[in-house]
mmCIF file of C-alpha atoms in Angstrom:
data_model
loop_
_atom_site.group_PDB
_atom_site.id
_atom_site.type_symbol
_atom_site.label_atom_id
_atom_site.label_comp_id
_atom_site.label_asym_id
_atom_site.label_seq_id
_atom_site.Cartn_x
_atom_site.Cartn_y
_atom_site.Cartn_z
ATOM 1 C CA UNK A 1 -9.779 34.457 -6.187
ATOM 2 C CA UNK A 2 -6.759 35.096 -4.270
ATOM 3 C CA UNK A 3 -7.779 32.611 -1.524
ATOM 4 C CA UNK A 4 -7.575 30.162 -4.794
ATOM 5 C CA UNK A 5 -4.759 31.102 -5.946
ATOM 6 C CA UNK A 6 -3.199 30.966 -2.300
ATOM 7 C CA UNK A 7 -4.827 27.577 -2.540
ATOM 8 C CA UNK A 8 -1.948 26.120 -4.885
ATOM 9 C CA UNK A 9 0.691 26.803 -2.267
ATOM 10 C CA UNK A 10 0.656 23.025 -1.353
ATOM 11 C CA UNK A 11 1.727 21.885 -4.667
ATOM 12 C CA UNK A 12 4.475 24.520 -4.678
ATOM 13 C CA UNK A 13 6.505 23.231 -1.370
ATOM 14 C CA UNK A 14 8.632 25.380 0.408
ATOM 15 C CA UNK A 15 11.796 23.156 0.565
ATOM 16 C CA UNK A 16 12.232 23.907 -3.031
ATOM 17 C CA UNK A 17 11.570 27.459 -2.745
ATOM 18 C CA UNK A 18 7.628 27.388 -3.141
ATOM 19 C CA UNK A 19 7.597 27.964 -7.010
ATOM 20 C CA UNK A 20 8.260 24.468 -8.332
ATOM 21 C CA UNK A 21 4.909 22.539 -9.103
ATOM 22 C CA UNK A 22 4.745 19.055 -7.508
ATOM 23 C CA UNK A 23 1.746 16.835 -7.342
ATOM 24 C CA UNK A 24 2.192 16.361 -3.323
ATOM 25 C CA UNK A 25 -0.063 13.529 -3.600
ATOM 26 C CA UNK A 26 1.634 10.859 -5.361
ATOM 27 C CA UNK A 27 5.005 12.444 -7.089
ATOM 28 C CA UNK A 28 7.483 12.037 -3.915
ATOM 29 C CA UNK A 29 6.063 8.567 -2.709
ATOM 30 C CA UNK A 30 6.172 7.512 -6.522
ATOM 31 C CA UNK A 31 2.956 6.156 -6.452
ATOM 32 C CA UNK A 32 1.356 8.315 -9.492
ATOM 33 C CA UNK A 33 -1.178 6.137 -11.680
ATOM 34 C CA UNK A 34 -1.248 6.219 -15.641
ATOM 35 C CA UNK A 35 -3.363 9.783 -15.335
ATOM 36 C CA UNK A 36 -1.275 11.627 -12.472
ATOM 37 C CA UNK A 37 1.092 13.157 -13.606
ATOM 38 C CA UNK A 38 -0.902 15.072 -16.403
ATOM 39 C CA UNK A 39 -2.374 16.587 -13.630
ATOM 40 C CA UNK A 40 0.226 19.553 -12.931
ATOM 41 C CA UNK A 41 -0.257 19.836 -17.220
ATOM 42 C CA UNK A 42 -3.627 21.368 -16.593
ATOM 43 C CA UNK A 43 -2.480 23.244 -13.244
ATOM 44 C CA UNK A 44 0.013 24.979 -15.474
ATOM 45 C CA UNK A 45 -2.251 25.829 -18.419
ATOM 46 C CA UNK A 46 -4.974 26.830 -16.470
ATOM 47 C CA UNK A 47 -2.624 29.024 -14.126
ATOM 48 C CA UNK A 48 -1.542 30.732 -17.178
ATOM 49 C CA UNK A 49 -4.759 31.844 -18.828
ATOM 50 C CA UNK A 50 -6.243 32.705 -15.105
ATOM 51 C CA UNK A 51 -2.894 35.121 -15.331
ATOM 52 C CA UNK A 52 -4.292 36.929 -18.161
ATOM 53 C CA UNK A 53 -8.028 37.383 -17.387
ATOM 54 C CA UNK A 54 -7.319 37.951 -13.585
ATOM 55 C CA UNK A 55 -4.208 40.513 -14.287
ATOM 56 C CA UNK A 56 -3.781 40.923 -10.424
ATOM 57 C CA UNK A 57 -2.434 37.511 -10.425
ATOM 58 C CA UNK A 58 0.349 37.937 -13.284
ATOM 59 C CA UNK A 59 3.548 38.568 -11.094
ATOM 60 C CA UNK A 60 2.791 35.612 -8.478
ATOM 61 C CA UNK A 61 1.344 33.014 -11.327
ATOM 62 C CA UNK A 62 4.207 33.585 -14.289
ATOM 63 C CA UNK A 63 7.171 33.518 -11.087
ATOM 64 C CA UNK A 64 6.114 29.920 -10.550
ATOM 65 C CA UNK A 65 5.236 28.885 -14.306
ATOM 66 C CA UNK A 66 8.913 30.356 -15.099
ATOM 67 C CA UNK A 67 10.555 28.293 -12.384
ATOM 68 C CA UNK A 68 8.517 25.377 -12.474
ATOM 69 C CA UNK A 69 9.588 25.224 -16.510
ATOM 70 C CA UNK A 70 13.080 25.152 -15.888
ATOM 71 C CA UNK A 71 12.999 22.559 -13.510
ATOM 72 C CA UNK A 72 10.571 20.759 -16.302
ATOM 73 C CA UNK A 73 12.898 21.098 -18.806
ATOM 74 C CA UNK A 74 16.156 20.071 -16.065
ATOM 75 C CA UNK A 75 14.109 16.771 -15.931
ATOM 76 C CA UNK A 76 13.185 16.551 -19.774
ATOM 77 C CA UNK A 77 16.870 14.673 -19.978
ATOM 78 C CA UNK A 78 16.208 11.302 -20.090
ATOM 79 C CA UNK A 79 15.676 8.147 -22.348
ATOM 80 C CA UNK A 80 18.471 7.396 -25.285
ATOM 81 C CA UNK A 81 18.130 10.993 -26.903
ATOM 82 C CA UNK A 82 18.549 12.638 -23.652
ATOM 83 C CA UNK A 83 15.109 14.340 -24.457
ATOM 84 C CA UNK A 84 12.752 12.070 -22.305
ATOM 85 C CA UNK A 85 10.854 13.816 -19.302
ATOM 86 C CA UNK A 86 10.770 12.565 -16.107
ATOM 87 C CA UNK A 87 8.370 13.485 -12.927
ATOM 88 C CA UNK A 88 9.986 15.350 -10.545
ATOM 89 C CA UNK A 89 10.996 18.979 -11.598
ATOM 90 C CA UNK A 90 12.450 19.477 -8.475
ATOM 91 C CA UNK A 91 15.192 17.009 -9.566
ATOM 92 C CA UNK A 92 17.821 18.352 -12.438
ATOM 93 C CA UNK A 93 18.588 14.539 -12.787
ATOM 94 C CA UNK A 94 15.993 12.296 -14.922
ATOM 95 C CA UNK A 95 14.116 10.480 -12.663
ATOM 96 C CA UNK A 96 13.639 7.597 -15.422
ATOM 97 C CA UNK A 97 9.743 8.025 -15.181
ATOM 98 C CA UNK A 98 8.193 8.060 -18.852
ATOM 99 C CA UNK A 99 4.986 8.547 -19.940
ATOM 100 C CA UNK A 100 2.375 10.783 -21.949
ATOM 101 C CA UNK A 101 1.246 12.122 -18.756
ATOM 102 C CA UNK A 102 4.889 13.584 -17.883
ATOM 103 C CA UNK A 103 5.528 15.140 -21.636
ATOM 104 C CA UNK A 104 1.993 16.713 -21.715
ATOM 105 C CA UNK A 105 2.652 18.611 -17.726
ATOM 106 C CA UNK A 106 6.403 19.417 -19.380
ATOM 107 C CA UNK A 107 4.960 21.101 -22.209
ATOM 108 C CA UNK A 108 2.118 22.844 -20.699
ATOM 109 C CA UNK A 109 4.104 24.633 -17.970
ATOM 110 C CA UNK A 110 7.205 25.283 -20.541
ATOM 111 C CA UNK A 111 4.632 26.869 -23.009
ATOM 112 C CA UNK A 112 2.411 28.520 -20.539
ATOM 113 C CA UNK A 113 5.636 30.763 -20.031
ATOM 114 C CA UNK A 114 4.629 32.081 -23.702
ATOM 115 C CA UNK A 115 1.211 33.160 -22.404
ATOM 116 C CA UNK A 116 1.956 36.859 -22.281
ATOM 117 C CA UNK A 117 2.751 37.105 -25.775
ATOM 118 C CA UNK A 118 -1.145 36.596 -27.044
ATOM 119 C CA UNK A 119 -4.265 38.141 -25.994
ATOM 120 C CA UNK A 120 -6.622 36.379 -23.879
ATOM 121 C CA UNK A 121 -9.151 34.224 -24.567
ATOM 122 C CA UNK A 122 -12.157 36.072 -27.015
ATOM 123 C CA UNK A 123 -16.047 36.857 -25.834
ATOM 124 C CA UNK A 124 -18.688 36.799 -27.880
ATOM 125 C CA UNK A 125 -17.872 41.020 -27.621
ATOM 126 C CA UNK A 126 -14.603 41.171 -28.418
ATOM 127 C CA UNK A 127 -14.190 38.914 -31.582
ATOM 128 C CA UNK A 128 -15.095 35.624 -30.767
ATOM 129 C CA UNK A 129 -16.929 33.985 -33.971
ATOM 130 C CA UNK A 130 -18.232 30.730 -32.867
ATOM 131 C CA UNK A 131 -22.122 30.544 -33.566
ATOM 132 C CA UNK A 132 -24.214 30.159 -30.407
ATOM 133 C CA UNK A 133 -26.619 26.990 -30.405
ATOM 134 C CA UNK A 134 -28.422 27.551 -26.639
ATOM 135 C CA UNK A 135 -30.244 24.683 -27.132
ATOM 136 C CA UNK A 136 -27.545 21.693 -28.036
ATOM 137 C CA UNK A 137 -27.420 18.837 -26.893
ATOM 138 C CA UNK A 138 -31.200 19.164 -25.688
ATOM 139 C CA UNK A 139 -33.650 16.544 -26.731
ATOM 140 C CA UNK A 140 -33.316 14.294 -29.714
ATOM 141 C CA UNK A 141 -31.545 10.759 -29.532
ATOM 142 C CA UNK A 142 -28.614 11.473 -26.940
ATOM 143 C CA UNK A 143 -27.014 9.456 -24.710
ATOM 144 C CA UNK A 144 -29.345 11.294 -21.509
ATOM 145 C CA UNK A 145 -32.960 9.459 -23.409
ATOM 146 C CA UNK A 146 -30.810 5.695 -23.593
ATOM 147 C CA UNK A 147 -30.227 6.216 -20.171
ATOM 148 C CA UNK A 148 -33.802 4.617 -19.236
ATOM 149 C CA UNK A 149 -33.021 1.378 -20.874
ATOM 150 C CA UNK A 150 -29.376 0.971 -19.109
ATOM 151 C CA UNK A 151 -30.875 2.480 -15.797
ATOM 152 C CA UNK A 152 -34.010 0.698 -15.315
ATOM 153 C CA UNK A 153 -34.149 -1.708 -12.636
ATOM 154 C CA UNK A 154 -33.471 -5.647 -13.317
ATOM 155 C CA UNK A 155 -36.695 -7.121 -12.472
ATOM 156 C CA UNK A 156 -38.248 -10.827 -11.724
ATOM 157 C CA UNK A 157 -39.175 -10.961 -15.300
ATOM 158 C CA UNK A 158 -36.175 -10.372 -16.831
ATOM 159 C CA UNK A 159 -34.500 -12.724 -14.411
ATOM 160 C CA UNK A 160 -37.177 -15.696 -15.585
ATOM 161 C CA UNK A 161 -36.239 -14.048 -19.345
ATOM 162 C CA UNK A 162 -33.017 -14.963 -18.774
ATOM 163 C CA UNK A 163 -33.275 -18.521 -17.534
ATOM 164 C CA UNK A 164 -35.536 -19.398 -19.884
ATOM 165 C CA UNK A 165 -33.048 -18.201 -22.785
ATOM 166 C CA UNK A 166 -30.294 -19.635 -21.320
ATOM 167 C CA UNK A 167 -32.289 -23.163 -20.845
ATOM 168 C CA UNK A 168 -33.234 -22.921 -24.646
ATOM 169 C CA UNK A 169 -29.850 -21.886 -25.473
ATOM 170 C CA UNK A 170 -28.440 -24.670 -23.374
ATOM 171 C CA UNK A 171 -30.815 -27.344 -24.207
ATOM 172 C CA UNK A 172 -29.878 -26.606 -28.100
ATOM 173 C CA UNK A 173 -26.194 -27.175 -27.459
ATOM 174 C CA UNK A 174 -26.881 -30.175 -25.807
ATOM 175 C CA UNK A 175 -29.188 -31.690 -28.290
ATOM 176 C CA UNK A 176 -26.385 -30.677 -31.344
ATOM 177 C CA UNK A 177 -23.891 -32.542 -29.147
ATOM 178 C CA UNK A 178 -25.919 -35.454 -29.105
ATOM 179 C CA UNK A 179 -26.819 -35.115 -32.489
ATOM 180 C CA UNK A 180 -23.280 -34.936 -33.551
ATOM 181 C CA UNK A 181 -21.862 -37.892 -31.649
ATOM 182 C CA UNK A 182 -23.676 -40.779 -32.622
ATOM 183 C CA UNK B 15 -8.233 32.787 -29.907
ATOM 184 C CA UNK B 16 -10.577 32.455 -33.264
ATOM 185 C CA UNK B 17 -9.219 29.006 -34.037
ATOM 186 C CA UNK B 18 -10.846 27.774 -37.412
ATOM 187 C CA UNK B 19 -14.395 26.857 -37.078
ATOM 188 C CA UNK B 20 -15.387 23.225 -38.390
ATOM 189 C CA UNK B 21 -17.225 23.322 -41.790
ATOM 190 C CA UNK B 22 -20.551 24.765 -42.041
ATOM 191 C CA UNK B 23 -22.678 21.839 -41.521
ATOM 192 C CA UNK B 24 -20.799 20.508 -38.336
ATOM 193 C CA UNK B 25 -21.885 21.722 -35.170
ATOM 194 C CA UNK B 26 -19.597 25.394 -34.131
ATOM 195 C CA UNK B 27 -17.647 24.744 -31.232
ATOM 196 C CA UNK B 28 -19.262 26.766 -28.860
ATOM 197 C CA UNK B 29 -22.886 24.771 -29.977
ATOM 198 C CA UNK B 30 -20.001 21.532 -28.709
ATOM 199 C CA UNK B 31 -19.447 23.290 -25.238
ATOM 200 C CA UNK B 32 -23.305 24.061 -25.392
ATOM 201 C CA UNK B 33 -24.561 20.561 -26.093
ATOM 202 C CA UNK B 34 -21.859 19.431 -23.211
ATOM 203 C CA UNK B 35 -23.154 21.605 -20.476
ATOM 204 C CA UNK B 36 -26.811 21.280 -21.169
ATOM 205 C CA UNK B 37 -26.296 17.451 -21.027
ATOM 206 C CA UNK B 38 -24.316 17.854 -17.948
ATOM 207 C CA UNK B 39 -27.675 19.878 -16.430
ATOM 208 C CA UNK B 40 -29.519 16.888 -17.292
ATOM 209 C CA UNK B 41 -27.038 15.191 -15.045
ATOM 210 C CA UNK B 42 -27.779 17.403 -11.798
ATOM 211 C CA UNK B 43 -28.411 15.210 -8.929
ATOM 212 C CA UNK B 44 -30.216 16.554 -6.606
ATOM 213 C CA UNK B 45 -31.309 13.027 -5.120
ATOM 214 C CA UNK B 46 -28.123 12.293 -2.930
ATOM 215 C CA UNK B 47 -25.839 15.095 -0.875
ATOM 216 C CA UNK B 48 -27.797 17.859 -2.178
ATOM 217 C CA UNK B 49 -26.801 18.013 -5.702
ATOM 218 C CA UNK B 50 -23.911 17.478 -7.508
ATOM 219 C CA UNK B 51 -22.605 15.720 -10.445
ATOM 220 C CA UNK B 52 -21.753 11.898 -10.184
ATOM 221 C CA UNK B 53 -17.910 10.790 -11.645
ATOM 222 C CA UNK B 54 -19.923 8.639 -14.079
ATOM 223 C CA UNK B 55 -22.548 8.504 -16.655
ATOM 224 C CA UNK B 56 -23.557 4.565 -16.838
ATOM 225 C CA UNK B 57 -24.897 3.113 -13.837
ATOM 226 C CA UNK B 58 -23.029 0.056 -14.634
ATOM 227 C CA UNK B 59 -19.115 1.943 -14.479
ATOM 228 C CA UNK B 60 -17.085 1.800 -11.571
ATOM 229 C CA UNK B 61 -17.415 4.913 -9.775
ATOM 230 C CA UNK B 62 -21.339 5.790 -10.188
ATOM 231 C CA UNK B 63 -21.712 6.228 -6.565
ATOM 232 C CA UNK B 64 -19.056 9.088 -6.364
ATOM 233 C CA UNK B 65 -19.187 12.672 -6.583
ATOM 234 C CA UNK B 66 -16.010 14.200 -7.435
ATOM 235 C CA UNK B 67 -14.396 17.460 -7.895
ATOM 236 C CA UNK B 68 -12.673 16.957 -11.027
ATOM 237 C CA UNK B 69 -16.747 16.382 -12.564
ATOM 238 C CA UNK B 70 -18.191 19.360 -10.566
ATOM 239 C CA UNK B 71 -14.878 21.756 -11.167
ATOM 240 C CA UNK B 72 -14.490 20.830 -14.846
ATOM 241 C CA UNK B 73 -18.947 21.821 -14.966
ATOM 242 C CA UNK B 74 -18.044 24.954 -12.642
ATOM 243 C CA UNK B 75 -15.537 25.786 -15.451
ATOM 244 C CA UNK B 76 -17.695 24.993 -18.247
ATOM 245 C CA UNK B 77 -20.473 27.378 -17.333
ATOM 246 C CA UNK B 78 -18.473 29.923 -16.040
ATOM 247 C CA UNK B 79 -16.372 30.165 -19.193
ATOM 248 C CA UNK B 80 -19.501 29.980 -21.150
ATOM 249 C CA UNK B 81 -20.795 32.620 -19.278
ATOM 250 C CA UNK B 82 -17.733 34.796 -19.947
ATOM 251 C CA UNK B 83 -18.086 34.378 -23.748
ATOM 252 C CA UNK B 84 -21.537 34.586 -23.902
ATOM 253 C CA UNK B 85 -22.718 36.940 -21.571
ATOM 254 C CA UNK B 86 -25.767 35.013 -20.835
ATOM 255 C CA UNK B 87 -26.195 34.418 -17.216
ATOM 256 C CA UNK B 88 -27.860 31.233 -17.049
ATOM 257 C CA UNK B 89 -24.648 30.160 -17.305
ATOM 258 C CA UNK B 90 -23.822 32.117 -14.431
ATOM 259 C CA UNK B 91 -26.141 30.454 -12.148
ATOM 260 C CA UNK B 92 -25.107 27.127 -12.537
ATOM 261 C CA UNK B 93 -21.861 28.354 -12.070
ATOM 262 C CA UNK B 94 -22.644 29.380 -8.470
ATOM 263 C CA UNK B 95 -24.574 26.802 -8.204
ATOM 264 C CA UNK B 96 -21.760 24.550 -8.269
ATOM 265 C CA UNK B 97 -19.783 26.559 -6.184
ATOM 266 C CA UNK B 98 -22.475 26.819 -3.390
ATOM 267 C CA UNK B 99 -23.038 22.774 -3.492
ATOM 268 C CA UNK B 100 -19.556 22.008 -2.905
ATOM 269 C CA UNK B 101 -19.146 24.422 -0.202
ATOM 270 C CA UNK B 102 -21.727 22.448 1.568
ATOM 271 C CA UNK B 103 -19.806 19.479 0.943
ATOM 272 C CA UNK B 104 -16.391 18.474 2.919
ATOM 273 C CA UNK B 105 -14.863 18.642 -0.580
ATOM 274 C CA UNK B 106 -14.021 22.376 -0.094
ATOM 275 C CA UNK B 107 -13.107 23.699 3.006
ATOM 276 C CA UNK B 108 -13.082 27.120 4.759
ATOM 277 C CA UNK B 109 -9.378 26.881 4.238
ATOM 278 C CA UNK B 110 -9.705 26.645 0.552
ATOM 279 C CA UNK B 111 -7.852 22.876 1.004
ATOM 280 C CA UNK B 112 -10.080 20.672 -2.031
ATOM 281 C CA UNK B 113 -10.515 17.464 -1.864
ATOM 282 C CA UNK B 114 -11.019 14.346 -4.167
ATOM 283 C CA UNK B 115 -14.384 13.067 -4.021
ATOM 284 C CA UNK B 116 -17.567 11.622 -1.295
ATOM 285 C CA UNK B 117 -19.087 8.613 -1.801
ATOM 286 C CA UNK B 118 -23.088 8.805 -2.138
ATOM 287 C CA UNK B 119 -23.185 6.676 0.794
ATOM 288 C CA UNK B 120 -21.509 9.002 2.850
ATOM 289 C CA UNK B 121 -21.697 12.656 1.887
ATOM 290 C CA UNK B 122 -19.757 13.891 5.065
ATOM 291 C CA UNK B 123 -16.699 11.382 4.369
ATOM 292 C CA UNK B 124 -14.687 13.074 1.928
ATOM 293 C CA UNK B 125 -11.330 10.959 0.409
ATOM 294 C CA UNK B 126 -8.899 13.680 1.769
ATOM 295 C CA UNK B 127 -6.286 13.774 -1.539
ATOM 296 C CA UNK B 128 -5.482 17.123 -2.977
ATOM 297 C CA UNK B 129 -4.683 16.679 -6.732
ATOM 298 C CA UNK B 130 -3.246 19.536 -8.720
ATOM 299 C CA UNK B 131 -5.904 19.748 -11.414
ATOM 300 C CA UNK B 132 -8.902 20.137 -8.883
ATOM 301 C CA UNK B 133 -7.859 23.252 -7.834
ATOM 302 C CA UNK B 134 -6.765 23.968 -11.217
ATOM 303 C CA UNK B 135 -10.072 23.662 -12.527
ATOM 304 C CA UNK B 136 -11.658 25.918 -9.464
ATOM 305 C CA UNK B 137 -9.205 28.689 -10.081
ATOM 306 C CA UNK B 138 -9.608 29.014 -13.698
ATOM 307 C CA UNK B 139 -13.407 28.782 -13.513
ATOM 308 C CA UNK B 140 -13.204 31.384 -10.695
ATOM 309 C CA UNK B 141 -11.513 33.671 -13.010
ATOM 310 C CA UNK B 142 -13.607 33.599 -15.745
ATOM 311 C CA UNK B 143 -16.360 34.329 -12.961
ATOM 312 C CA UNK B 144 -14.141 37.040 -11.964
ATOM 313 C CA UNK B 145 -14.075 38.968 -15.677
ATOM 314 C CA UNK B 146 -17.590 37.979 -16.316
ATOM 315 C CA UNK B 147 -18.965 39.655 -12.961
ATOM 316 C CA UNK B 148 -16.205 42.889 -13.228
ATOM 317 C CA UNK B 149 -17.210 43.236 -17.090
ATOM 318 C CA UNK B 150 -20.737 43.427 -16.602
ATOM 319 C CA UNK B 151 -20.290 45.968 -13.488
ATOM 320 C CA UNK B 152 -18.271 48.237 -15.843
ATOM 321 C CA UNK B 153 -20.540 48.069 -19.094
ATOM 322 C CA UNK B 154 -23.442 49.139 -16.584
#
C-alpha cells in the first residue's frame, strides 16, 4: 500500500513542492482531451477515502489534498464571475481552460479536505443496509446473452444476404423512377 | 454512508454493484495476454482490441470494495486475480510506475502514459484489500 501511495509522487512534482496534484501527462503540454482533466477528480476522492480506511496514510494523503485545494481554488478565478476553474493548480492565475472535467477535479480535491469529518465507508457489519443480491446480473436477457448476435462472425451467406437485398432494394428504386417519369 | 435505498421493487444498490461485477466476470478474457478485461464491450467500438488499466483497476476496485462490505471472499479472489494479471503485464511495473493500456496484438508493448486516475483506482482498491484482509485477521 505504501509502494501505491509512493506511486502518486509523479503527479505531485517536486518543483511545486511535491503536494500539488498535476496530471503530468497532458496538463503542462496542454494537450488534455474532453475526459483528462477529471482525472485528478477521482485521484483526489479516492486519496481521501483510502485516508480513512488505511489510517497510516492520513498525515501524507490530507498534506497534499489540503495543498492541492488551495491551489484548486487559486485557479477557480476565471470566466465573467471570477468563479470559473481552470487546469493548472499550480498556477494562482486562471489559466482560461473551462470545462466539466476541471469543476468536477476542483470540487473533489476541495471537498475531499472535509473527509475527516464523517466516518468511513459502512460494511455489511457495521451498518451498511443495502440488501445483498449474489446472483445479479447473472442470466436472464442482459447485454452478455446479445453478445452472440453482435459477435458472431460475418459469413458468405450473409454477404450473398446482403447483395441480394440491396439488388431488390435497388432494382425497386429503379423501377419507381421509371415508373414515375414517363 | 447509508444513503437512501431506491424503492422496494428496484434493485438495492449493492444488488447494482453485484449485477456489474458478475457481468464484468462474464467479461474475463482469458483468450489473449493471459486474462484481463478488454476497454470495450461491442466488438464493433473502437478500442475492442485493448486492455486497459482504467477497465481492470476500476474491476480490481469493484471486487475489492465488495469484498470489504460483504465479507464474502469470492470477491476477494478476483480481486487478486486482477492484481496478479496485471503484474504479469508491462502495465505495472516493479517500480509501481502504471501504465495506460496493451494492445491484444502485442501484450508486451504497453502505451507508456501514466494518468492520475489509474493509480487512483489501484490505491483505493488496495485499501479496501487492506481493511478487508486486517479485519478478518483480527475477528479470527
Amino acid at each position: 500500500m505504501q509502494k501505491l501511495l509512493d506511486a502518486t509522487d509523479i503527479f505531485f512534482p517536486t518543483e511545486f513542492g511535491g503536494v500539488i496534484m498535476v496530471e503530468v501527462a497532458c496538463e503542462p503540454q496542454g494537450t488534455c482531451n474532453n475526459d483528462q482533466p477529471s482525472f485528478k477528480a477521482y485521484l483526489a476522492r479516492w486519496m481521501a477515502a483510502t485516508a480513512q480506511i488505511a489510517p497510516f496514510t492520513e498525515p501524507i494523503i490530507m498534506k497534499k489534498l489540503r495543498e492541492s485545494a488551495r491551489g484548486a481554488a487559486k485557479q477557480c478565478s476565471g470566466g465573467p464571475q471570477g468563479r470559473t476553474c481552470g487546469r493548472k493548480w499550480t498556477d494562482s492565475v486562471w489559466d482560461g481552460r473551462t470545462g466539466v472535467g476541471e469543476e468536477m477535479s476542483a470540487l473533489s480535491v476541495i471537498q475531499a479536505n472535509l473527509i475527516q469529518k464523517v466516518p468511513p465507508p459502512l460494511t455489511a457489519n457495521t451498518g451498511g443496509v443495502s440488501k445483498s443480491d449474489p446472483s445479479a446480473g447473472t442470466g436472464g436477457d442482459d447485454p452478455v446473452m446479445l453478445e452472440p448476435l453482435l459477435t458472431r462472425r460475418i459469413t458468405s451467406g450473409d454477404r450473398a444476404g446482403a447483395g441480394i437485398l440491396t439488388a431488390v432494394t435497388l432494382g425497386g428504386l429503379l423501377a419507381t423512377i421509371y415508373w414515375i417519369s414517363f | 454512508m447509508k444513503y437512501p435505498e431506491p424503492p422496494p421493487k428496484q434493485p438495492s444498490w449493492l444488488s447494482l454493484a453485484q449485477a456489474t461485477f458478475n457481468l464484468q466476470v462474464n467479461r474475463w478474457d482469458t483468450q489473449h495476454c493471459g486474462g484481463g478485461l478488454r476497454w470495450q464491450i461491442f466488438p464493433f467500438n473502437k478500442g475492442y482490441d485493448y486492455k486497459n488499466t482504467i477497465s481492470n483497476g476500476g474491476f480490481f476496485q469493484l471486487a475489492a470494495r465488495l469484498a470489504r462490505y460483504t465479507g464474502n471472499d469470492t470477491y476477494a479472489e478476483w480481486a487478486d486475480k486482477t492484481w496478479d494479471w496485471m503484474h504479469t503485464t508491462p502495465l505495472f511495473t516493479d517500480n509501481y510506475a502504471i501504465y495506460d493500456g496493451i494492445k491484444i496484438e502485442n501484450c508486451s508493448n504497453p502505451y507508456p502514459i501514466q494518468w492520475t486516475y489509474n493509480v487512483g483506482t489501484f490505491l483505493m482498491g488496495a485499501a479496501n484489500m487492506y481493511n478487508y484482509v486486517s479485519g478478518a485477521a483480527m475477528s479470527s
